[in-house]
């Protein structure tokens, strides 16, 4: 979602006449788009801001001004900290108000030395104010939903991104058409809780994600569809059926369980048990036997026993994820879990994460190895490190390198997989 937001922020700046530069020393404006999900991500921005100040001062000696901005969830959660720890920041906006950047810049330029912090939960939708979204290549993100009402006890998202909001169907279709006409072949629909989508259609009727997927699948030129991230309790039967009915829907789904222990899931305030989750996986595999699953896991949630942790490992063994993301529990200020008793020692968290990741990687590796010899359609998105090489994505989100000339960029090509490692594949056009 932050990548999508950053692209939209860059789009705003382009309408104001700015161009992107890869060098901070050349930048008249530097914006950090921040994440607050875990402590490590949130702390990073303060060290980045320190470095940006040094560059700002160097530029000042050459008579050049630099505007430093901060966007995203750290602003929403820690606006006072930013003002205190980085008073040189010119402006800061939360994830729901970055459409106001043009006004903010105008205010700053009218009165030198002004700084603006905007952390309002606005009544208007930012999407109504953003400039047209042009595709960044053959794969594009499209935010269809934002915010979350689930209040998992460890998570900051409901506090930083606010309550759930679904964009109207017509608005999503229009953005998709725009992206397709500027070169998109693959759309990845985004939302913190994307499968709880409930946007209004053209007649004011509330529609769900399965309806939206079917409408998008009718668009000419769209070859691939994905959606992320889904919440297990919102994985309805009609949505599961889409994995059978819609050929453009890729056979890969990210469906976080977080923990395999029912006790921990309850303490996390998740609205599903381990068995509910496994039943959904079984149904998805029935709908599309080719489907590969991915998940997020948290180890070391307060009160997690050795037995609870074993339950998580059992889920991994049952599902056999082809990819996954796993994290040590990180205390987030203001969330209920931060003040729960029986916080787990760092050493134990570290050990459990290592064990879990070793197991997850073994399944990922096994899956990648099983692809060798198969032929898959690969969408080539970028040039490889070596000349005459392109990097693309398989239907399962694996990175694949192939010896291909650059006229094959932004195309889907049938590739025979020749080699596999845990993190990537190699292959050649057939
Ligand atoms: N500590 C560790 N991981 C977290 N996540 C969310 N909040 C926390 C936290 N406090 C993880 C979850 C979520 C992913 C985006 O980040 O696994 O699915
Ligand atoms: Fe956070 Fe996801 Fe839980 Fe919402 S469903 S509170 S975004 S972990």
Coordinates of C-alpha atoms and ligand atoms in Angstrom, one line a residue:
X1 CA 0.0 0.0 0.0
X2 CA 2.9 2.4 0.8
X3 CA 4.4 1.7 -2.7
X4 CA 1.0 2.6 -4.2
X5 CA 0.7 5.8 -2.0
X6 CA 4.2 6.8 -2.9
X7 CA 3.4 6.5 -6.6
X8 CA 0.3 8.6 -6.1
X9 CA 2.3 11.2 -4.2
X10 CA 4.9 11.3 -7.0
X11 CA 1.9 11.8 -9.4
X12 CA 0.8 14.8 -7.4
X13 CA 4.3 16.3 -7.5
X14 CA 4.5 15.7 -11.3
X15 CA 1.3 17.8 -11.8
X16 CA 3.1 20.6 -9.9
X17 CA 6.0 20.4 -12.4
X18 CA 8.4 18.3 -10.3
X19 CA 10.5 15.5 -11.8
X20 CA 11.8 12.5 -10.1
X21 CA 15.5 12.2 -9.2
X22 CA 17.4 9.3 -7.8
X23 CA 19.8 11.5 -6.0
X24 CA 18.8 13.2 -2.7
X25 CA 21.4 16.0 -3.2
X26 CA 19.5 17.1 -6.3
X27 CA 16.1 17.0 -4.8
X28 CA 14.3 20.3 -4.1
X29 CA 11.7 18.2 -2.2
X30 CA 12.3 15.0 -0.3
X31 CA 9.3 13.0 1.1
X32 CA 9.6 10.0 3.4
X33 CA 6.5 7.7 3.2
X34 CA 6.5 5.9 6.4
X35 CA 5.3 2.6 8.0
X36 CA 4.3 2.2 11.7
X37 CA 3.5 -1.5 11.7
X38 CA 6.5 -2.6 13.6
X39 CA 8.9 -0.6 15.8
X40 CA 11.9 -1.1 13.5
X41 CA 10.1 0.4 10.5
X42 CA 8.9 3.4 12.5
X43 CA 12.4 4.1 14.0
X44 CA 14.0 4.1 10.6
X45 CA 12.4 7.3 9.6
X46 CA 14.2 9.3 12.3
X47 CA 17.6 8.2 11.2
X48 CA 16.6 8.9 7.5
X49 CA 15.5 12.4 8.6
X50 CA 18.8 13.0 10.3
X51 CA 20.6 12.2 7.0
X52 CA 18.2 14.4 5.0
X53 CA 18.9 17.4 7.3
X54 CA 22.7 17.1 6.6
X55 CA 21.9 17.2 2.8
X56 CA 19.5 20.1 3.3
X57 CA 22.2 22.0 5.1
X58 CA 24.8 21.3 2.4
X59 CA 22.4 22.4 -0.3
X60 CA 21.7 25.6 1.7
X61 CA 25.4 26.5 1.5
X62 CA 25.0 26.3 -2.3
X63 CA 22.0 28.6 -2.0
X64 CA 19.4 25.9 -2.6
X65 CA 16.3 25.3 -0.6
X66 CA 15.1 21.8 0.3
X67 CA 11.6 21.0 1.5
X68 CA 11.5 17.9 3.7
X69 CA 8.1 16.1 4.1
X70 CA 7.0 13.0 5.9
X71 CA 3.9 11.0 5.0
X72 CA 2.2 7.8 6.1
X73 CA 1.4 6.1 9.3
X74 CA 4.3 7.3 11.5
X75 CA 2.9 10.8 11.1
X76 CA -0.6 9.6 12.1
X77 CA 0.7 7.9 15.2
X78 CA 3.7 10.1 16.2
X79 CA 3.1 13.6 14.9
X80 CA 4.2 15.1 18.2
X81 CA 7.4 13.1 18.2
X82 CA 8.2 14.3 14.6
X83 CA 7.7 17.9 15.6
X84 CA 10.0 17.3 18.7
X85 CA 12.7 15.0 17.2
X86 CA 12.8 16.5 13.7
X87 CA 11.6 20.2 14.0
X88 CA 13.2 20.9 10.6
X89 CA 10.5 18.9 8.8
X90 CA 8.5 21.3 6.7
X91 CA 5.3 19.3 6.4
X92 CA 3.9 16.0 7.6
X93 CA 0.6 14.3 6.5
X94 CA -1.1 11.1 7.5
X95 CA -1.9 8.4 4.9
X96 CA -5.4 9.8 4.4
X97 CA -4.5 13.5 3.7
X98 CA -1.6 13.4 1.2
X99 CA -3.9 14.7 -1.5
X100 CA -3.5 18.1 0.3
X101 CA 0.2 18.3 -0.5
X102 CA -0.4 21.0 -3.2
X103 CA -2.2 23.3 -0.7
X104 CA 0.4 22.6 1.9
X105 CA 3.3 23.4 -0.4
X106 CA 1.6 26.6 -1.4
X107 CA 1.2 27.6 2.3
X108 CA 4.9 26.8 2.9
X109 CA 6.0 28.8 -0.1
X110 CA 3.8 31.8 0.9
X111 CA 5.3 32.0 4.4
X112 CA 8.9 30.8 4.8
X113 CA 9.5 28.9 8.0
X114 CA 5.9 27.6 8.2
X115 CA 5.6 24.0 9.0
X116 CA 2.4 22.1 8.5
X117 CA 1.3 18.8 10.2
X118 CA -2.0 17.3 8.9
X119 CA -3.2 14.2 10.7
X120 CA -6.9 14.8 10.3
X121 CA -9.2 11.8 9.4
X122 CA -10.8 13.8 6.6
X123 CA -14.5 13.7 5.7
X124 CA -13.6 13.7 2.0
X125 CA -11.9 10.7 0.2
X126 CA -8.4 11.5 -1.0
X127 CA -9.1 9.5 -4.1
X128 CA -11.5 12.2 -5.3
X129 CA -8.6 14.7 -5.3
X130 CA -5.7 12.7 -6.7
X131 CA -4.6 13.2 -10.3
X132 CA -5.1 10.5 -12.8
X133 CA -3.1 7.3 -12.0
X134 CA -0.8 6.4 -14.9
X135 CA 0.6 2.9 -15.0
X136 CA 4.2 2.4 -13.8
X137 CA 4.7 -0.6 -16.1
X138 CA 2.9 -3.8 -16.9
X139 CA 2.0 -4.5 -13.2
X140 CA 0.1 -1.9 -11.3
X141 CA -1.3 -1.6 -7.8
X142 CA -4.8 -0.3 -7.4
X143 CA -6.1 0.6 -3.9
X144 CA -9.8 -0.3 -3.7
X145 CA -10.2 -0.3 0.1
X146 CA -8.4 1.2 3.0
X147 CA -8.5 1.0 6.8
X148 CA -9.6 -1.7 9.0
X149 CA -12.4 -2.4 11.6
X150 CA -10.9 -5.6 13.0
X151 CA -8.8 -4.3 15.8
X152 CA -6.4 -7.2 16.1
X153 CA -4.9 -6.5 19.5
X154 CA -1.3 -6.1 18.2
X155 CA -2.0 -3.9 15.2
X156 CA -1.8 -0.1 14.7
X157 CA -3.6 -0.1 11.3
X158 CA -7.2 0.8 12.6
X159 CA -5.6 3.7 14.5
X160 CA -3.4 5.0 11.6
X161 CA -5.4 4.2 8.5
X162 CA -8.7 4.6 10.2
X163 CA -12.0 2.7 9.7
X164 CA -12.7 0.8 6.6
X165 CA -13.5 2.7 3.4
X166 CA -14.3 1.1 0.1
X167 CA -14.0 3.1 -3.2
X168 CA -17.1 3.0 -5.4
X169 CA -17.1 0.4 -8.1
X170 CA -17.2 2.9 -11.0
X171 CA -14.1 4.7 -9.6
X172 CA -12.2 1.5 -9.4
X173 CA -13.2 0.5 -12.9
X174 CA -12.2 3.9 -14.3
X175 CA -8.8 3.8 -12.6
X176 CA -8.3 0.2 -13.9
X177 CA -9.2 1.3 -17.5
X178 CA -6.8 4.2 -17.2
X179 CA -4.0 1.8 -16.0
X180 CA -4.8 -0.7 -18.8
X181 CA -4.7 2.0 -21.5
X182 CA -1.3 3.1 -20.3
X183 CA 0.2 -0.4 -20.4
X184 CA -1.0 -2.4 -17.4
X185 CA -1.5 -6.2 -18.0
X186 CA -1.6 -7.2 -14.3
X187 CA -3.6 -5.5 -11.6
X188 CA -3.0 -6.1 -7.9
X189 CA -6.0 -4.8 -5.9
X190 CA -5.0 -3.4 -2.6
X191 CA -6.6 -3.0 0.8
X192 CA -5.6 -3.6 4.4
X193 CA -8.6 -5.8 4.5
X194 CA -9.3 -6.1 0.8
X195 CA -11.8 -8.9 0.9
X196 CA -14.1 -7.0 3.1
X197 CA -14.6 -4.6 0.1
X198 CA -18.1 -3.2 0.0
X199 CA -18.2 -0.4 -2.5
X200 CA -21.3 1.1 -4.0
X201 CA -22.0 0.3 -7.7
X202 CA -23.5 2.7 -10.3
X203 CA -27.0 2.2 -8.9
X204 CA -26.0 2.8 -5.2
X205 CA -26.1 -1.0 -4.5
X206 CA -23.4 -2.3 -2.1
X207 CA -21.1 -4.8 -3.9
X208 CA -18.5 -7.2 -2.7
X209 CA -15.0 -8.2 -3.9
X210 CA -16.3 -11.1 -6.0
X211 CA -18.6 -8.8 -7.9
X212 CA -15.7 -6.3 -8.5
X213 CA -13.3 -9.1 -9.6
X214 CA -15.9 -10.2 -12.2
X215 CA -16.4 -6.7 -13.5
X216 CA -12.6 -6.2 -13.8
X217 CA -12.2 -9.5 -15.5
X218 CA -14.5 -8.2 -18.3
X219 CA -12.1 -5.4 -19.2
X220 CA -10.3 -5.9 -22.5
X221 CA -6.5 -6.2 -22.2
X222 CA -6.4 -7.1 -18.6
X223 CA -4.5 -10.4 -18.4
X224 CA -3.9 -10.9 -14.7
X225 CA -5.7 -10.1 -11.4
X226 CA -4.6 -10.4 -7.8
X227 CA -5.8 -9.0 -4.5
X228 CA -4.1 -8.5 -1.2
X229 CA -4.3 -8.6 1.9
X230 CA -7.3 -10.7 2.8
X231 CA -8.8 -11.5 6.2
X232 CA -9.8 -15.2 6.7
X233 CA -13.3 -14.4 8.2
X234 CA -14.2 -12.4 5.1
X235 CA -13.2 -15.2 2.7
X236 CA -16.8 -15.9 1.5
X237 CA -17.8 -18.8 -0.7
X238 CA -18.6 -16.6 -3.7
X239 CA -15.1 -15.1 -3.4
X240 CA -13.6 -18.6 -3.2
X241 CA -15.6 -19.6 -6.3
X242 CA -13.9 -16.7 -8.2
X243 CA -10.7 -18.8 -8.0
X244 CA -12.5 -21.4 -10.2
X245 CA -14.5 -19.1 -12.4
X246 CA -12.1 -16.2 -13.3
X247 CA -9.2 -17.3 -15.5
X248 CA -7.3 -14.0 -15.0
X249 CA -7.2 -14.5 -11.2
X250 CA -3.7 -15.8 -10.5
X251 CA -3.4 -19.1 -8.6
X252 CA -1.7 -17.4 -5.6
X253 CA -3.3 -16.0 -2.4
X254 CA -1.9 -14.2 0.6
X255 CA -4.1 -15.1 3.5
X256 CA -2.5 -14.3 6.9
X257 CA -3.3 -16.6 9.8
X258 CA -0.8 -15.0 12.2
X259 CA -0.8 -17.9 14.7
X260 CA -1.9 -21.5 14.6
X261 CA -3.0 -21.5 18.2
X262 CA -6.6 -20.9 19.1
X263 CA -5.7 -19.4 22.4
X264 CA -3.4 -16.9 20.8
X265 CA -5.8 -16.2 17.9
X266 CA -8.4 -15.3 20.6
X267 CA -6.0 -13.1 22.5
X268 CA -5.2 -11.4 19.2
X269 CA -8.9 -10.8 18.7
X270 CA -8.9 -12.6 15.4
X271 CA -12.4 -13.6 14.3
X272 CA -11.4 -17.1 13.2
X273 CA -10.0 -20.3 14.7
X274 CA -7.3 -22.5 13.3
X275 CA -9.9 -24.9 11.9
X276 CA -11.9 -22.1 10.3
X277 CA -8.8 -21.1 8.5
X278 CA -7.8 -24.6 7.4
X279 CA -11.4 -25.2 6.1
X280 CA -11.0 -22.1 3.9
X281 CA -7.7 -23.4 2.6
X282 CA -9.4 -26.7 1.7
X283 CA -12.2 -24.9 -0.1
X284 CA -9.7 -22.8 -2.0
X285 CA -7.7 -25.9 -3.1
X286 CA -11.0 -27.5 -4.2
X287 CA -11.9 -24.4 -6.2
X288 CA -8.4 -24.3 -7.8
X289 CA -6.1 -27.3 -7.1
X290 CA -3.2 -25.3 -8.5
X291 CA -3.5 -22.5 -5.9
X292 CA -0.3 -21.6 -3.9
X293 CA -0.8 -20.1 -0.5
X294 CA 1.1 -17.4 1.4
X295 CA 0.6 -16.0 4.9
X296 CA 1.9 -13.6 7.6
X297 CA 3.0 -15.0 11.0
X298 CA 3.7 -13.4 14.3
X299 CA 5.9 -15.3 16.8
X300 CA 6.2 -14.4 20.5
X301 CA 2.8 -12.7 21.0
X302 CA 2.2 -12.2 24.7
X303 CA 1.5 -15.4 26.5
X304 CA 2.6 -17.7 23.5
X305 CA 3.7 -21.0 25.0
X306 CA 5.9 -23.6 23.4
X307 CA 2.7 -25.6 22.6
X308 CA 1.1 -22.5 21.0
X309 CA 4.2 -22.1 18.8
X310 CA 4.0 -25.8 17.8
X311 CA 0.4 -25.3 16.7
X312 CA 1.7 -22.6 14.3
X313 CA 4.4 -25.0 12.9
X314 CA 1.6 -27.6 12.5
X315 CA -0.4 -25.2 10.3
X316 CA 2.7 -24.5 8.2
X317 CA 3.1 -28.3 7.7
X318 CA -0.6 -28.7 6.8
X319 CA -0.8 -25.9 4.3
X320 CA 2.8 -26.1 2.8
X321 CA 3.0 -22.3 2.0
X322 CA 4.8 -21.5 -1.2
X323 CA 5.9 -18.1 0.3
X324 CA 5.4 -16.4 3.7
X325 CA 6.3 -13.4 5.8
X326 CA 7.1 -13.9 9.5
X327 CA 7.8 -11.4 12.3
X328 CA 8.7 -11.2 15.9
X329 CA 5.9 -9.6 17.9
X330 CA 6.6 -5.9 18.2
X331 CA 4.9 -3.8 21.0
X332 CA 3.0 -1.0 19.5
X333 CA 2.1 2.0 21.7
X334 CA -1.7 2.3 22.3
X335 CA -2.5 -1.3 21.2
X336 CA -4.1 -3.6 23.8
X337 CA -1.4 -6.3 23.4
X338 CA 1.4 -3.8 24.4
X339 CA 0.1 -3.9 28.0
X340 CA -0.8 -7.6 28.1
X341 CA 1.0 -9.7 30.8
X342 CA 3.4 -12.4 29.9
X343 CA 5.4 -10.6 27.3
X344 CA 7.9 -12.9 25.6
X345 CA 11.6 -12.5 26.0
X346 CA 13.5 -11.3 22.9
X347 CA 15.7 -14.4 23.0
X348 CA 12.7 -16.7 22.8
X349 CA 11.1 -14.7 20.0
X350 CA 14.4 -14.8 18.1
X351 CA 14.7 -18.6 18.5
X352 CA 11.1 -19.2 17.4
X353 CA 11.4 -16.9 14.4
X354 CA 14.4 -18.8 13.3
X355 CA 12.7 -22.2 13.6
X356 CA 9.6 -20.9 11.8
X357 CA 11.5 -19.3 9.0
X358 CA 13.7 -22.4 8.5
X359 CA 10.5 -24.5 8.1
X360 CA 8.8 -21.9 5.8
X361 CA 11.9 -21.6 3.6
X362 CA 12.0 -25.4 3.3
X363 CA 8.5 -25.4 1.8
X364 CA 9.2 -22.4 -0.4
X365 CA 12.4 -24.2 -1.7
X366 CA 10.5 -27.4 -2.3
X367 CA 7.8 -25.6 -4.3
X368 CA 10.4 -23.7 -6.3
X369 CA 12.3 -27.0 -7.1
X370 CA 9.0 -28.6 -8.1
X371 CA 8.7 -25.9 -10.8
X372 CA 11.8 -27.0 -12.6
X373 CA 10.9 -28.5 -16.0
X374 CA 7.5 -26.9 -16.1
X375 CA 6.4 -24.2 -18.5
X376 CA 4.8 -21.0 -17.0
X377 CA 3.6 -17.7 -18.4
X378 CA 5.9 -15.0 -17.0
X379 CA 5.3 -11.3 -17.1
X380 CA 8.6 -9.5 -17.6
X381 CA 8.8 -6.2 -15.7
X382 CA 12.4 -5.1 -15.5
X383 CA 16.0 -5.6 -16.8
X384 CA 18.2 -8.0 -15.0
X385 CA 21.6 -7.3 -13.5
X386 CA 23.4 -8.8 -16.5
X387 CA 22.9 -7.4 -20.0
X388 CA 20.5 -9.5 -22.2
X389 CA 18.6 -10.6 -19.1
X390 CA 15.1 -9.8 -18.0
X391 CA 13.3 -10.3 -14.6
X392 CA 9.7 -11.3 -14.5
X393 CA 7.1 -12.8 -12.3
X394 CA 5.4 -16.1 -12.5
X395 CA 1.7 -16.6 -11.7
X396 CA 2.9 -17.6 -8.2
X397 CA 4.8 -14.3 -7.6
X398 CA 8.2 -16.0 -7.9
X399 CA 10.9 -13.8 -9.4
X400 CA 12.3 -15.4 -12.6
X401 CA 15.4 -14.4 -14.7
X402 CA 15.6 -15.3 -18.3
X403 CA 18.0 -14.5 -21.2
X404 CA 15.7 -12.2 -23.2
X405 CA 16.2 -9.0 -25.1
X406 CA 14.5 -5.8 -23.9
X407 CA 11.8 -5.8 -26.5
X408 CA 10.2 -8.5 -24.3
X409 CA 9.7 -6.1 -21.4
X410 CA 6.1 -5.7 -20.3
X411 CA 5.1 -8.9 -22.1
X412 CA 3.9 -12.3 -20.9
X413 CA 6.0 -15.0 -22.3
X414 CA 5.9 -18.8 -21.9
X415 CA 9.0 -19.9 -20.1
X416 CA 10.5 -23.3 -19.3
X417 CA 11.9 -23.3 -15.8
X418 CA 15.5 -24.6 -15.8
X419 CA 16.8 -23.8 -12.3
X420 CA 15.4 -22.9 -8.9
X421 CA 16.7 -21.5 -5.6
X422 CA 14.7 -20.6 -2.5
X423 CA 14.2 -17.1 -3.7
X424 CA 14.1 -17.2 -7.5
X425 CA 13.8 -19.2 -10.7
X426 CA 15.7 -19.2 -14.0
X427 CA 14.3 -20.2 -17.3
X428 CA 14.2 -19.8 -21.0
X429 CA 11.6 -18.9 -23.6
X430 CA 10.2 -22.0 -25.3
Ligands
LIG1 N1 4.2 -7.0 15.6 C1 4.7 -7.9 14.7 N2 4.1 -8.0 13.5 C2 3.0 -7.3 13.2 N3 2.2 -7.2 12.2 C3 1.2 -6.3 12.4 N4 1.4 -5.8 13.6 C4 2.5 -6.4 14.2 C5 3.1 -6.3 15.4 N5 2.7 -5.4 16.4 C6 2.4 -8.1 11.0 C7 1.1 -9.0 10.8 C8 0.5 -8.4 9.6 C9 1.7 -7.8 8.8 C10 1.4 -6.8 7.8 O1 2.5 -7.3 9.8 O2 1.6 -10.3 10.5 O3 -0.2 -9.3 8.8
LIG2 FE1 -4.2 -5.1 11.4 FE2 -4.9 -6.8 9.5 FE3 -5.8 -7.2 12.0 FE4 -6.7 -5.2 10.5 S1 -7.0 -7.4 10.1 S2 -6.2 -5.0 12.6 S3 -4.9 -4.6 9.3 S4 -3.7 -7.3 11.3

